[in-house]
């Protein structure tokens, strides 16, 4: 496994842990509703990703990806409040991964043509964009041009890492709020 794959995997884990910590702190100290929190996260992901990259067709792909991520993650976190903490964490992690995966697939499908990024390799796009872990994506090759996985990663920019962190914030926030609400009912 190349060292850059390990590096970016480590970065994703650190960002996820930071997001979980931030979500837990927000749930414990502030009274913020879920919808405003998801709105702030969606706006943050969209703004930071659009600002840090070239404008144009990429911006539309970023907005599409961020909206899809937000919709999938919101559906997931709405289910979490009713579950026991262990099950809620497991479902939150799975839902967060699905949301990130769907978002990256939407981004690449909107940004690249089917000739540039063959759709049968869609399940490999997230590892390619986030870490460079998947390199054979069936795209047109050539020694002179940049490989497809590198172009996808460069175009996505901060998108995937921001989604990892914000998914951790949202899932942690909802699980922690539900745990605090149960504790308050027991003490009352």
mmCIF file of C-alpha atoms in Angstrom:
data_model
loop_
_atom_site.group_PDB
_atom_site.id
_atom_site.type_symbol
_atom_site.label_atom_id
_atom_site.label_comp_id
_atom_site.label_asym_id
_atom_site.label_seq_id
_atom_site.Cartn_x
_atom_site.Cartn_y
_atom_site.Cartn_z
ATOM 1 C CA UNK A 1 0.000 0.000 0.000
ATOM 2 C CA UNK A 2 1.526 3.335 -1.039
ATOM 3 C CA UNK A 3 2.407 5.811 1.675
ATOM 4 C CA UNK A 4 0.000 8.495 0.360
ATOM 5 C CA UNK A 5 -2.908 6.065 0.771
ATOM 6 C CA UNK A 6 -1.947 5.529 4.401
ATOM 7 C CA UNK A 7 -1.490 9.267 4.913
ATOM 8 C CA UNK A 8 -4.895 10.230 3.511
ATOM 9 C CA UNK A 9 -6.574 7.351 5.340
ATOM 10 C CA UNK A 10 -5.041 8.673 8.556
ATOM 11 C CA UNK A 11 -6.204 12.199 7.742
ATOM 12 C CA UNK A 12 -9.748 10.908 7.185
ATOM 13 C CA UNK A 13 -9.691 9.083 10.534
ATOM 14 C CA UNK A 14 -8.378 12.149 12.375
ATOM 15 C CA UNK A 15 -10.986 14.414 10.739
ATOM 16 C CA UNK A 16 -13.729 11.943 11.570
ATOM 17 C CA UNK A 17 -12.611 11.792 15.203
ATOM 18 C CA UNK A 18 -12.468 15.592 15.330
ATOM 19 C CA UNK A 19 -15.976 15.765 13.883
ATOM 20 C CA UNK A 20 -17.250 13.292 16.469
ATOM 21 C CA UNK A 21 -15.710 15.335 19.269
ATOM 22 C CA UNK A 22 -17.158 18.583 17.903
ATOM 23 C CA UNK A 23 -20.619 17.030 17.481
ATOM 24 C CA UNK A 24 -20.536 15.707 21.029
ATOM 25 C CA UNK A 25 -19.528 19.103 22.401
ATOM 26 C CA UNK A 26 -22.275 20.866 20.422
ATOM 27 C CA UNK A 27 -24.878 18.412 21.674
ATOM 28 C CA UNK A 28 -23.805 18.811 25.276
ATOM 29 C CA UNK A 29 -23.332 22.557 25.488
ATOM 30 C CA UNK A 30 -25.670 24.129 22.989
ATOM 31 C CA UNK A 31 -29.326 23.861 22.152
ATOM 32 C CA UNK A 32 -29.198 23.698 18.399
ATOM 33 C CA UNK A 33 -31.827 21.901 16.353
ATOM 34 C CA UNK A 34 -30.965 19.160 13.903
ATOM 35 C CA UNK A 35 -32.229 20.969 10.805
ATOM 36 C CA UNK A 36 -30.241 24.165 11.479
ATOM 37 C CA UNK A 37 -27.158 22.023 12.176
ATOM 38 C CA UNK A 38 -27.557 20.136 8.891
ATOM 39 C CA UNK A 39 -28.115 23.441 7.083
ATOM 40 C CA UNK A 40 -24.897 24.869 8.514
ATOM 41 C CA UNK A 41 -22.976 21.706 7.612
ATOM 42 C CA UNK A 42 -24.381 21.709 4.060
ATOM 43 C CA UNK A 43 -23.544 25.384 3.600
ATOM 44 C CA UNK A 44 -20.037 24.869 5.008
ATOM 45 C CA UNK A 45 -19.255 21.922 2.752
ATOM 46 C CA UNK A 46 -20.602 23.679 -0.319
ATOM 47 C CA UNK A 47 -18.946 27.032 0.343
ATOM 48 C CA UNK A 48 -15.533 25.669 1.308
ATOM 49 C CA UNK A 49 -15.396 23.251 -1.610
ATOM 50 C CA UNK A 50 -16.529 25.807 -4.182
ATOM 51 C CA UNK A 51 -14.183 28.490 -2.841
ATOM 52 C CA UNK A 52 -11.125 26.218 -2.870
ATOM 53 C CA UNK A 53 -11.528 25.032 -6.465
ATOM 54 C CA UNK A 54 -12.158 26.309 -9.960
ATOM 55 C CA UNK A 55 -15.631 27.606 -10.688
ATOM 56 C CA UNK A 56 -17.884 26.378 -13.455
ATOM 57 C CA UNK A 57 -19.128 22.846 -14.048
ATOM 58 C CA UNK A 58 -17.198 21.698 -10.985
ATOM 59 C CA UNK A 59 -19.245 24.016 -8.761
ATOM 60 C CA UNK A 60 -22.512 22.509 -9.964
ATOM 61 C CA UNK A 61 -21.159 19.018 -9.306
ATOM 62 C CA UNK A 62 -20.105 20.077 -5.789
ATOM 63 C CA UNK A 63 -23.539 21.497 -5.024
ATOM 64 C CA UNK A 64 -25.232 18.326 -6.314
ATOM 65 C CA UNK A 65 -22.902 16.140 -4.257
ATOM 66 C CA UNK A 66 -23.371 18.215 -1.090
ATOM 67 C CA UNK A 67 -27.161 18.232 -1.386
ATOM 68 C CA UNK A 68 -27.242 14.470 -1.939
ATOM 69 C CA UNK A 69 -24.917 13.916 1.023
ATOM 70 C CA UNK A 70 -27.109 16.111 3.196
ATOM 71 C CA UNK A 71 -30.302 14.308 2.177
ATOM 72 C CA UNK A 72 -28.886 10.828 2.803
ATOM 73 C CA UNK A 73 -27.277 11.841 6.090
ATOM 74 C CA UNK A 74 -30.397 13.662 7.302
ATOM 75 C CA UNK A 75 -32.453 10.537 6.617
ATOM 76 C CA UNK A 76 -29.928 8.492 8.573
ATOM 77 C CA UNK A 77 -29.722 10.792 11.584
ATOM 78 C CA UNK A 78 -33.499 11.099 11.831
ATOM 79 C CA UNK A 79 -33.559 7.343 12.482
ATOM 80 C CA UNK A 80 -30.803 7.467 15.112
ATOM 81 C CA UNK A 81 -32.636 9.323 17.865
ATOM 82 C CA UNK A 82 -34.962 6.396 18.543
ATOM 83 C CA UNK A 83 -32.263 3.726 18.827
ATOM 84 C CA UNK A 84 -30.071 2.574 21.684
ATOM 85 C CA UNK A 85 -26.619 4.212 21.629
ATOM 86 C CA UNK A 86 -24.656 1.178 20.377
ATOM 87 C CA UNK A 87 -27.045 0.475 17.533
ATOM 88 C CA UNK A 88 -27.323 4.191 16.758
ATOM 89 C CA UNK A 89 -23.543 4.506 16.446
ATOM 90 C CA UNK A 90 -23.346 1.465 14.147
ATOM 91 C CA UNK A 91 -26.191 2.707 11.951
ATOM 92 C CA UNK A 92 -24.719 6.222 11.983
ATOM 93 C CA UNK A 93 -21.341 4.997 10.760
ATOM 94 C CA UNK A 94 -22.940 2.917 8.000
ATOM 95 C CA UNK A 95 -25.253 5.775 7.022
ATOM 96 C CA UNK A 96 -22.368 8.245 7.027
ATOM 97 C CA UNK A 97 -20.277 6.015 4.765
ATOM 98 C CA UNK A 98 -23.228 5.523 2.412
ATOM 99 C CA UNK A 99 -23.845 9.299 2.335
ATOM 100 C CA UNK A 100 -20.191 10.034 1.551
ATOM 101 C CA UNK A 101 -20.056 7.283 -1.056
ATOM 102 C CA UNK A 102 -23.251 8.481 -2.782
ATOM 103 C CA UNK A 103 -21.971 12.041 -2.734
ATOM 104 C CA UNK A 104 -18.653 11.175 -4.363
ATOM 105 C CA UNK A 105 -20.416 9.065 -6.997
ATOM 106 C CA UNK A 106 -22.776 11.957 -7.752
ATOM 107 C CA UNK A 107 -19.845 14.375 -7.986
ATOM 108 C CA UNK A 108 -17.856 12.210 -10.389
ATOM 109 C CA UNK A 109 -20.912 11.325 -12.494
ATOM 110 C CA UNK A 110 -21.805 15.014 -12.817
ATOM 111 C CA UNK A 111 -18.238 16.162 -13.413
ATOM 112 C CA UNK A 112 -16.889 13.512 -15.812
ATOM 113 C CA UNK A 113 -18.425 11.943 -18.887
ATOM 114 C CA UNK A 114 -19.104 8.218 -19.074
ATOM 115 C CA UNK A 115 -16.149 7.907 -21.442
ATOM 116 C CA UNK A 116 -13.765 9.634 -19.029
ATOM 117 C CA UNK A 117 -15.026 7.798 -15.936
ATOM 118 C CA UNK A 118 -16.705 4.511 -16.860
ATOM 119 C CA UNK A 119 -19.777 4.046 -14.672
ATOM 120 C CA UNK A 120 -19.092 0.372 -13.936
ATOM 121 C CA UNK A 121 -16.198 1.524 -11.719
ATOM 122 C CA UNK A 122 -18.426 3.826 -9.624
ATOM 123 C CA UNK A 123 -17.926 1.868 -6.405
ATOM 124 C CA UNK A 124 -14.185 2.527 -6.637
ATOM 125 C CA UNK A 125 -14.526 6.281 -7.031
ATOM 126 C CA UNK A 126 -14.669 7.097 -3.296
ATOM 127 C CA UNK A 127 -11.425 5.257 -2.445
ATOM 128 C CA UNK A 128 -9.814 6.811 -5.516
ATOM 129 C CA UNK A 129 -10.896 10.345 -4.625
ATOM 130 C CA UNK A 130 -10.195 10.144 -0.888
ATOM 131 C CA UNK A 131 -6.948 8.225 -0.722
ATOM 132 C CA UNK A 132 -5.802 7.208 -4.183
ATOM 133 C CA UNK A 133 -6.347 3.627 -3.041
ATOM 134 C CA UNK A 134 -8.095 2.617 -6.276
ATOM 135 C CA UNK A 135 -6.068 3.456 -9.335
ATOM 136 C CA UNK A 136 -7.418 1.269 -12.124
ATOM 137 C CA UNK A 137 -10.734 2.921 -12.929
ATOM 138 C CA UNK A 138 -11.047 1.889 -16.552
ATOM 139 C CA UNK A 139 -10.613 5.415 -17.870
ATOM 140 C CA UNK A 140 -8.740 6.210 -21.053
ATOM 141 C CA UNK A 141 -5.050 5.807 -20.419
ATOM 142 C CA UNK A 142 -1.980 7.408 -21.763
ATOM 143 C CA UNK A 143 1.464 8.229 -20.515
ATOM 144 C CA UNK A 144 1.179 11.954 -21.178
ATOM 145 C CA UNK A 145 -2.078 12.664 -19.381
ATOM 146 C CA UNK A 146 -2.860 12.612 -15.691
ATOM 147 C CA UNK A 147 -4.477 9.347 -14.516
ATOM 148 C CA UNK A 148 -8.239 9.390 -13.921
ATOM 149 C CA UNK A 149 -7.993 8.823 -10.160
ATOM 150 C CA UNK A 150 -5.641 11.827 -9.848
ATOM 151 C CA UNK A 151 -7.925 14.078 -11.917
ATOM 152 C CA UNK A 152 -10.951 13.011 -9.855
ATOM 153 C CA UNK A 153 -9.097 13.624 -6.611
ATOM 154 C CA UNK A 154 -7.832 17.000 -7.802
ATOM 155 C CA UNK A 155 -11.302 18.092 -8.962
ATOM 156 C CA UNK A 156 -12.984 16.954 -5.744
ATOM 157 C CA UNK A 157 -10.450 18.836 -3.644
ATOM 158 C CA UNK A 158 -11.591 19.085 -0.034
ATOM 159 C CA UNK A 159 -15.063 17.679 -0.703
ATOM 160 C CA UNK A 160 -14.546 14.133 0.542
ATOM 161 C CA UNK A 161 -12.572 15.142 3.640
ATOM 162 C CA UNK A 162 -15.137 17.789 4.584
ATOM 163 C CA UNK A 163 -17.908 15.229 4.175
ATOM 164 C CA UNK A 164 -16.082 12.820 6.486
ATOM 165 C CA UNK A 165 -15.705 15.459 9.191
ATOM 166 C CA UNK A 166 -19.245 16.831 8.877
ATOM 167 C CA UNK A 167 -20.728 13.322 8.889
ATOM 168 C CA UNK A 168 -18.938 12.703 12.183
ATOM 169 C CA UNK A 169 -20.355 15.953 13.586
ATOM 170 C CA UNK A 170 -23.936 15.136 12.596
ATOM 171 C CA UNK A 171 -23.940 11.511 13.770
ATOM 172 C CA UNK A 172 -22.196 12.303 17.039
ATOM 173 C CA UNK A 173 -24.510 15.236 17.695
ATOM 174 C CA UNK A 174 -27.675 13.178 17.258
ATOM 175 C CA UNK A 175 -26.444 10.176 19.252
ATOM 176 C CA UNK A 176 -25.207 12.397 22.088
ATOM 177 C CA UNK A 177 -28.431 14.447 22.172
ATOM 178 C CA UNK A 178 -30.499 11.253 22.341
ATOM 179 C CA UNK A 179 -28.318 9.907 25.160
ATOM 180 C CA UNK A 180 -28.595 13.184 27.090
ATOM 181 C CA UNK A 181 -32.389 13.207 26.609
ATOM 182 C CA UNK A 182 -32.647 9.646 27.959
ATOM 183 C CA UNK A 183 -30.486 10.578 30.944
ATOM 184 C CA UNK A 184 -32.681 13.577 31.685
ATOM 185 C CA UNK A 185 -35.816 11.392 31.614
ATOM 186 C CA UNK A 186 -34.241 8.891 34.020
ATOM 187 C CA UNK A 187 -33.206 11.643 36.444
ATOM 188 C CA UNK A 188 -36.576 13.392 36.296
#
